[in-house]
Coordinates of C-alpha atoms in Angstrom, one line a residue:
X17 CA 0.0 0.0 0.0
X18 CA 3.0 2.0 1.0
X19 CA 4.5 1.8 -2.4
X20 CA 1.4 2.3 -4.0
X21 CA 1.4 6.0 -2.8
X22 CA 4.8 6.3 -3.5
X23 CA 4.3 5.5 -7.0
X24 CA 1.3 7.8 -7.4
X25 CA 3.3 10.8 -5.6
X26 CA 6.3 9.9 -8.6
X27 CA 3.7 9.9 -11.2
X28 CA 2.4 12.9 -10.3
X29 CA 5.8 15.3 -10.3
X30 CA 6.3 13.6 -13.7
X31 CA 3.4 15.3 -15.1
X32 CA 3.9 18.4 -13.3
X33 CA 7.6 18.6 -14.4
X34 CA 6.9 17.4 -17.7
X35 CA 7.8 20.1 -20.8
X36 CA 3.9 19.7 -21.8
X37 CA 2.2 20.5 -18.8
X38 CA 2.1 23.7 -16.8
X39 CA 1.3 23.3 -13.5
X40 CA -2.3 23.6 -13.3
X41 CA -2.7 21.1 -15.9
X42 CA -2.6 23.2 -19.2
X43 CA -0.8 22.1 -22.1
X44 CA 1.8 23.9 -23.6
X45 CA 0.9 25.4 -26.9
X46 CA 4.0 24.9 -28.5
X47 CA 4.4 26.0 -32.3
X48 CA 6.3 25.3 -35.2
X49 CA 6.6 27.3 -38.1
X50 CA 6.3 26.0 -41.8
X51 CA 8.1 28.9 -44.9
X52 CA 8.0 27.9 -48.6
X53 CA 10.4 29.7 -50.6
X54 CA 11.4 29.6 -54.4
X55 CA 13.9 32.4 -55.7
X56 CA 13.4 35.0 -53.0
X57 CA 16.4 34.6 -50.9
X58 CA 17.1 37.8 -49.5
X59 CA 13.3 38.0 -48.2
X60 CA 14.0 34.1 -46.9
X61 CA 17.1 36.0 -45.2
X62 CA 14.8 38.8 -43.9
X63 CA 12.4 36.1 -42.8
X64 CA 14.3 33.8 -40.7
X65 CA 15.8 37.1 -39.0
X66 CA 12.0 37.4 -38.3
X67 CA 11.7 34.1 -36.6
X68 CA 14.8 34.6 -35.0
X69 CA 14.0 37.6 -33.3
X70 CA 10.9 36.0 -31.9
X71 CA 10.0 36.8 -28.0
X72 CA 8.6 33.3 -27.9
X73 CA 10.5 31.0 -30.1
X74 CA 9.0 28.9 -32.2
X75 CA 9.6 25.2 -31.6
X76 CA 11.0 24.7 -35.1
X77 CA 11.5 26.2 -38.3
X78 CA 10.8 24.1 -41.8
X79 CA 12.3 25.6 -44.9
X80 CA 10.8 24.1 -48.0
X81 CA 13.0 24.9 -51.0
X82 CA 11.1 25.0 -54.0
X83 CA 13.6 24.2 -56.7
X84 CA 15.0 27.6 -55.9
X85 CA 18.3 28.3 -58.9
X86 CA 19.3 31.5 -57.1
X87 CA 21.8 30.1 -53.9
X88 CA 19.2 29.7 -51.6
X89 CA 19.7 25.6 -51.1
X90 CA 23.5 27.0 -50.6
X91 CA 22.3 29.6 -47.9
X92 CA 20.4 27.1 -46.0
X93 CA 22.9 24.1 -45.6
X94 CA 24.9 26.7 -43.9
X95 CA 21.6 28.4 -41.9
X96 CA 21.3 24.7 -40.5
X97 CA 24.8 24.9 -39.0
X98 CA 24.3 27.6 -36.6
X99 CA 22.7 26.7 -33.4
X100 CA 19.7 28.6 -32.5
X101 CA 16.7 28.0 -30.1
X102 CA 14.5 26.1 -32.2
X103 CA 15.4 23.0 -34.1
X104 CA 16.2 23.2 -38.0
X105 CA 14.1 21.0 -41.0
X106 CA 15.1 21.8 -44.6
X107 CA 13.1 20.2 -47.5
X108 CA 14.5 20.4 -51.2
X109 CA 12.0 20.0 -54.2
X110 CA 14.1 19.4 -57.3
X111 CA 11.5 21.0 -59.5
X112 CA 9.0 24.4 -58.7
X113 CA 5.8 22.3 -57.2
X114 CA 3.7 25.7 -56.7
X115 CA 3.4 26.9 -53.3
X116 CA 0.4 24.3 -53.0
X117 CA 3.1 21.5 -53.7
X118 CA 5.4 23.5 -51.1
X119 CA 3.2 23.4 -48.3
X120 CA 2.0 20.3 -48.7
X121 CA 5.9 18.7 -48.0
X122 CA 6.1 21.0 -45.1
X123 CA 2.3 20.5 -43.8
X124 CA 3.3 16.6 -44.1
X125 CA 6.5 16.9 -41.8
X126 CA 5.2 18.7 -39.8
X127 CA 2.3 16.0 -38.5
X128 CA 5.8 14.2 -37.7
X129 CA 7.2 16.6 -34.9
X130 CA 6.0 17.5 -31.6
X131 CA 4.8 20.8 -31.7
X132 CA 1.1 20.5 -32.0
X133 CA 0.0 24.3 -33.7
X134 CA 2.0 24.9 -37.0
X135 CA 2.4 28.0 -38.6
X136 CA 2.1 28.7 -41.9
X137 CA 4.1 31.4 -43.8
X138 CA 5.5 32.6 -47.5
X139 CA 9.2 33.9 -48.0
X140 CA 7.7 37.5 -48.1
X141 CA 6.1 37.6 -44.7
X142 CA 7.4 38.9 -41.8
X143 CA 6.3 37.8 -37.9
X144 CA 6.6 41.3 -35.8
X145 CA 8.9 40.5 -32.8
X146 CA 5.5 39.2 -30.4
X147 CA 3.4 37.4 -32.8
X148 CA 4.2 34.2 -32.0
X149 CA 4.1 35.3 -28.1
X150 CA 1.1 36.3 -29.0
X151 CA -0.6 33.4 -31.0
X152 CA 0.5 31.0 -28.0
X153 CA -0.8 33.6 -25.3
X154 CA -4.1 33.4 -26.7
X155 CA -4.1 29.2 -27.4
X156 CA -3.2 28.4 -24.1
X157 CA -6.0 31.2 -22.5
X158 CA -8.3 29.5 -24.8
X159 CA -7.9 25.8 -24.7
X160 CA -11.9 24.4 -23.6
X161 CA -12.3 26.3 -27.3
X162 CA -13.1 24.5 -30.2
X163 CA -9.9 26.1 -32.3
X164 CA -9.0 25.8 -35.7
X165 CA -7.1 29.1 -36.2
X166 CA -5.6 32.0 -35.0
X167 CA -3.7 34.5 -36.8
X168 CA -3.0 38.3 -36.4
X169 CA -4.2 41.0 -39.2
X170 CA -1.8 41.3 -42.4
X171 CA -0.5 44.8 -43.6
X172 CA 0.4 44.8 -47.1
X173 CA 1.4 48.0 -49.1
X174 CA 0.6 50.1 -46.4
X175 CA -2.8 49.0 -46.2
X176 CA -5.0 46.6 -43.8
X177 CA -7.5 46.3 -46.4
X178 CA -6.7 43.0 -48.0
X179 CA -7.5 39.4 -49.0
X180 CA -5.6 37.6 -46.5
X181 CA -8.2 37.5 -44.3
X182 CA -12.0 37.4 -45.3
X183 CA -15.8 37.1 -44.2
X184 CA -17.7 35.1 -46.5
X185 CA -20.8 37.3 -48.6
X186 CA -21.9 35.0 -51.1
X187 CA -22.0 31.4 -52.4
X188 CA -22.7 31.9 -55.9
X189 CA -21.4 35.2 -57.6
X190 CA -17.9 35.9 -58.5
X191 CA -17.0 37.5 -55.5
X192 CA -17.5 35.4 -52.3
X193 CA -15.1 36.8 -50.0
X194 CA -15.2 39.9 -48.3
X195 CA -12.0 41.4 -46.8
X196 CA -12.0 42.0 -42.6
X197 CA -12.8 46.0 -43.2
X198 CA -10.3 47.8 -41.1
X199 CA -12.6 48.8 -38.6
X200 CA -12.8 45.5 -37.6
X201 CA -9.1 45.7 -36.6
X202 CA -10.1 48.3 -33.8
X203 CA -12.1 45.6 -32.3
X204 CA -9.9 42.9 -29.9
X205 CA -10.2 40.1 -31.9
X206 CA -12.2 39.4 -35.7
X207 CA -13.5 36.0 -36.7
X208 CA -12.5 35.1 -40.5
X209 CA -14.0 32.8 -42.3
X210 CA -11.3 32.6 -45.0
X211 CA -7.1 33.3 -44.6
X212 CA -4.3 33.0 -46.3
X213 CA -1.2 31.1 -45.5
X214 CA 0.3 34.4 -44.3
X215 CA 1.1 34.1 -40.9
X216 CA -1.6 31.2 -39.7
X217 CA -1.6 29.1 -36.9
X218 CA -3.1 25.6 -36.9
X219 CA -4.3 23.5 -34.4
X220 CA -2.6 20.4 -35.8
X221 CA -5.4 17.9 -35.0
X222 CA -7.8 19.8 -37.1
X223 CA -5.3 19.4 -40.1
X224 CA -5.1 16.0 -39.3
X225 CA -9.1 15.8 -39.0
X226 CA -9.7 17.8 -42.6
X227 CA -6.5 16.9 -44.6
X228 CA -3.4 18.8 -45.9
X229 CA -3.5 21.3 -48.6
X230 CA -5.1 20.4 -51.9
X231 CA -1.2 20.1 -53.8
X232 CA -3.2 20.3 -57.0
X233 CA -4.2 23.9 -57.0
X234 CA -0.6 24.1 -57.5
X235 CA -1.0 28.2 -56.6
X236 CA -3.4 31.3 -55.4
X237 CA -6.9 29.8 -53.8
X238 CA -5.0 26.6 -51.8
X239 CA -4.7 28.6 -48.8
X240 CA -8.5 29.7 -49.1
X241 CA -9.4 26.3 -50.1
X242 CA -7.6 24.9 -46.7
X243 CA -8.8 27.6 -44.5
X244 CA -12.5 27.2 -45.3
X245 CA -12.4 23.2 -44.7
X246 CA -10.7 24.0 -41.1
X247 CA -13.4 26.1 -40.2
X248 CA -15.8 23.5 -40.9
X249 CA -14.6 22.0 -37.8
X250 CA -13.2 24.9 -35.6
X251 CA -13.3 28.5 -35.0
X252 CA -11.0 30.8 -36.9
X253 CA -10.0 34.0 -34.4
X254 CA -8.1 36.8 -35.6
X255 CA -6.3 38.6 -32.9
X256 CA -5.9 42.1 -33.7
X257 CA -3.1 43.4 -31.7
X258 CA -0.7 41.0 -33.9
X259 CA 0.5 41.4 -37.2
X260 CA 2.5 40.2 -40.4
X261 CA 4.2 42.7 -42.9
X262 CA 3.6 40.8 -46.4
X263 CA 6.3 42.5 -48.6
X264 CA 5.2 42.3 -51.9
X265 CA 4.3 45.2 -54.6
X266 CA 2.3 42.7 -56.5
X267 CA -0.8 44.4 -58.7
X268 CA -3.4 41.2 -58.4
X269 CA -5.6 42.7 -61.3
X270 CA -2.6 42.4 -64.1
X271 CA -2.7 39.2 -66.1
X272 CA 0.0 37.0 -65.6
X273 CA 0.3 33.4 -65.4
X274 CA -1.1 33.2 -61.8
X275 CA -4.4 34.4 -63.5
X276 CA -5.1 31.4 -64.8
X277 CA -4.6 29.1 -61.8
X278 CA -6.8 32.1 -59.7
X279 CA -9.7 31.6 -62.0
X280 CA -9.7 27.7 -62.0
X281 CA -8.9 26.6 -58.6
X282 CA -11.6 29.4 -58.0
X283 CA -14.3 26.9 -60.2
X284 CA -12.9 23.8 -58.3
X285 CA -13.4 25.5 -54.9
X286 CA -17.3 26.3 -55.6
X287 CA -17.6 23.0 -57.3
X288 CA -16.7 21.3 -53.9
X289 CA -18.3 23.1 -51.4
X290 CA -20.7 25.0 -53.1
X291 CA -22.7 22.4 -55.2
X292 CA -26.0 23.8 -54.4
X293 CA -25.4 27.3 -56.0
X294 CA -22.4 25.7 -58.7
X295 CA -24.2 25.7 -61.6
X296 CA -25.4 29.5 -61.2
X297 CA -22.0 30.7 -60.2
X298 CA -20.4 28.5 -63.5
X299 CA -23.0 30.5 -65.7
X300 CA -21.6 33.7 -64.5
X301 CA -18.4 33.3 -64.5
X302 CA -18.2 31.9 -67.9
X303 CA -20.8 35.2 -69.2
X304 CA -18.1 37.3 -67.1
X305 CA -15.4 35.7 -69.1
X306 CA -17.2 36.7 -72.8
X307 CA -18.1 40.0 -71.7
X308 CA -14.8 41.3 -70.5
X309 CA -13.7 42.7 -73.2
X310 CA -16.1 45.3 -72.6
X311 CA -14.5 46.0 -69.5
X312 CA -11.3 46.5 -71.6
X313 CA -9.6 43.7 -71.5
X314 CA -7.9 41.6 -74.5
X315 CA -9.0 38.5 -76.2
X316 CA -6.2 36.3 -74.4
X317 CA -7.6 37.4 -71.3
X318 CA -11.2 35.6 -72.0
X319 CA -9.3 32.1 -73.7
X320 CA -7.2 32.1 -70.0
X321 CA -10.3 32.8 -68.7
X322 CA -12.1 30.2 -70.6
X323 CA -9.8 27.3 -69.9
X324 CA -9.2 28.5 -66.8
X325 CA -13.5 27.2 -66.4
X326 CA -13.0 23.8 -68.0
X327 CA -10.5 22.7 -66.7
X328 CA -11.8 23.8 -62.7
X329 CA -15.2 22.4 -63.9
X330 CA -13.2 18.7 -65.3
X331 CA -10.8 18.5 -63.0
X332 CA -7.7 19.2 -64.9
X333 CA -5.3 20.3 -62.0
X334 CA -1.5 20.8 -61.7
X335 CA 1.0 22.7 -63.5
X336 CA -1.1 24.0 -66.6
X337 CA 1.4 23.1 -69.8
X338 CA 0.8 26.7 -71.3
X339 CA 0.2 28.7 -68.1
X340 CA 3.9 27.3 -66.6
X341 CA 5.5 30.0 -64.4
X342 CA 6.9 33.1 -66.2
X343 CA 4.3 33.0 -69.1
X344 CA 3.1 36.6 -70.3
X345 CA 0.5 37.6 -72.6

C-alpha cells in the first residue's frame, strides 16, 4: 500500500515537471513554423531574422526549398549549422511544385514533430517580434475552445484592407469573400471565415481531421481552399493586436500566369463546397469571361479565362502546360 502512494506521488511530479504540462494542468501550446520559398532569398534571409527575433520562439522552423536556382539551397545548408533555439528542418524540391506543392511537404512533416500548432508562412512575410508570443498567449487562454485558427491582421502596401483575411458574402457570384474592413481591426479580436497562408496558426489535429492542402491547386486559392475546410470544424479567431508585414508590390488585377490558376482553382473550390449554388455561379463566370472585353480587357484574357472554367469544372489540376510559371500575354 506504502509503495502504492509512493508511485502515485512519482507519477504525479512527472506530469507536473513534464515540458507539456504547466502546473495547473494546461498544455503547452508549442508551435512550429512551416516557410516555402522559391527564388526569394534575401526575403527568406529577412524572414528567418523574423523568426529569429521571436520573443517566444517557435519550436521549429521548416524551410521548404522549391527548386530555388538562385543560392538559396547553398544559404540554407549553412543556416542549419548555426545553433539557434528552435530545431532546423530543410526540405529540397528538385523542381517548382507551386506553393500548394510546397506546403503540402512542409504541412506533411510537420504532422511528424512535436509541436502540435504549425504556422504557416510565404518567403515574403514577416512575424513582428510578439506574434508568436502572442498566438501562443491566446491558445493556451483559450484551450476548452473548439480552435482551428488563430492569426494576427496582415499589412500589405501600407494597407490593412486586403484578401488575407476574409468574411464570406456569397456562395454563388464571382466574388464570395469579403476582406475584414479595417474597422474591424479596432475591435480585440475578428473571426475570418477565409485566410491566407500568411502568418496562420493551426491547431494540428484539425489538419489532421480535414487533410493537408489540396497540392493540386498548384497556386493562389490553396490557402483559401484549406482555411475554409478548417473552419468547418473549428473556430478561426483573428487577434488584432498581432500582425504580419507581407512584402510584396504585386498588382493582383494584371494578367500573368497566376491568373489562370486564380480563376480555375476558384471553379474547383465552388464545385466542392458549393454544389447547391455551382451551376449558377459556373454560368456567371463563364458570361463574365465573354463580356470582359467590354471592361477593356484583351482577347487572351477571355481564352485564359475560358480554360481556366473547363479545366476547374473537369478537374484538370496541376501545373497548366501553357500557363507554366513566367508566361506573359
Amino acid at each position: 500500500m506504502l509503495w502504492a502512494i509512493i508511485d502515485i506521488f512519482i507519477e504525479g511530479e512527472n506530469i507536473l515537471h513534464s515540458n507539456d504540462v504547466t502546473l495547473w494542468g494546461k498544455k503547452d501550446a508549442l508551435i512550429g513554423c512551416i516557410i516555402v520559398t522559391y527564388n526569394r532569398l534575401e526575403k527568406l534571409k529577412k524572414a528567418l531574422k523574423c523568426y529569429s527575433e521571436q520573443i517566444q520562439a517557435p519550436q521549429y522552423v521548416i524551410v521548404v526549398n522549391n527548386g530555388s536556382t538562385d543560392g538559396t539551397e547553398k544559404f540554407l545548408n549553412e543556416w542549419k549549422t548555426h545553433a539557434e533555439k528552435f530545431e532546423k528542418y530543410t526540405i529540397y524540391s528538385e523542381v517548382n511544385t507551386g506553393g500548394s506543392g510546397g506546403f503540402y511537404l512542409g504541412e506533411k512533416k510537420a504532422l511528424e514533430l512535436d509541436a502540435d500548432w504549425i504556422m504557416i508562412s510565404d518567403d515574403d512575410a514577416y512575424p513582428e517580434s510578439d506574434y508568436l508570443q502572442g498566438m501562443q498567449a491566446y491558445i493556451e487562454s483559450h484551450l476548452d475552445e473548439n480552435l482551428s485558427i488563430v492569426c494576427g491582421k496582415v499589412v500589405e502596401q501600407d494597407s490593412y484592407n486586403n484578401f488575407h483575411r476574409g468574411y464570406l458574402v456569397s456562395k454563388w457570384s464571382r466574388r464570395i469573400q469579403l476582406n475584414v474592413p479595417e474597422d474591424d481591426f479596432k475591435n480585440e479580436y475578428f473571426y475570418p471565415d477565409f485566410t491566407s497562408y500568411v502568418g496562420i496558426v493551426v491547431n494540428k489535429l484539425k489538419m489532421e481531421q480535414v487533410g493537408l492542402v489540396r497540392r493540386d491547386y498548384f497556386i493562389w486559392q490553396d490557402d483559401v481552399e484549406h482555411s475554409y475546410r478548417l473552419s468547418k470544424v473549428g473556430k478561426i479567431v483573428g487577434i488584432s493586436k498581432y500582425q504580419m508585414v507581407h512584402d510584396t508590390m504585386m498588382n493582383y488585377n494584371e494578367l500573368s500566369w497566376k491568373s489562370y490558376y486564380g480563376w480555375r482553382n476558384f471553379i474547383a473550390f465552388r464545385k466542392t463546397h458549393f454544389k447547391k449554388y455551382f451551376i449558377l455561379s459556373l454560368f456567371v463566370s463563364i458570361l463574365k469571361a465573354i463580356l470582359c472585353p467590354l471592361r477593356g480587357k484583351s482577347k487572351v484574357e477571355v481564352i485564359l479565362r475560358m480554360r481556366a472554367i473547363r479545366d476547374g469544372l473537369l478537374g484538370n489540376m496541376g501545373m497548366n502546360e501553357i500557363y507554366k510559371p513566367g508566361w506573359k500575354p
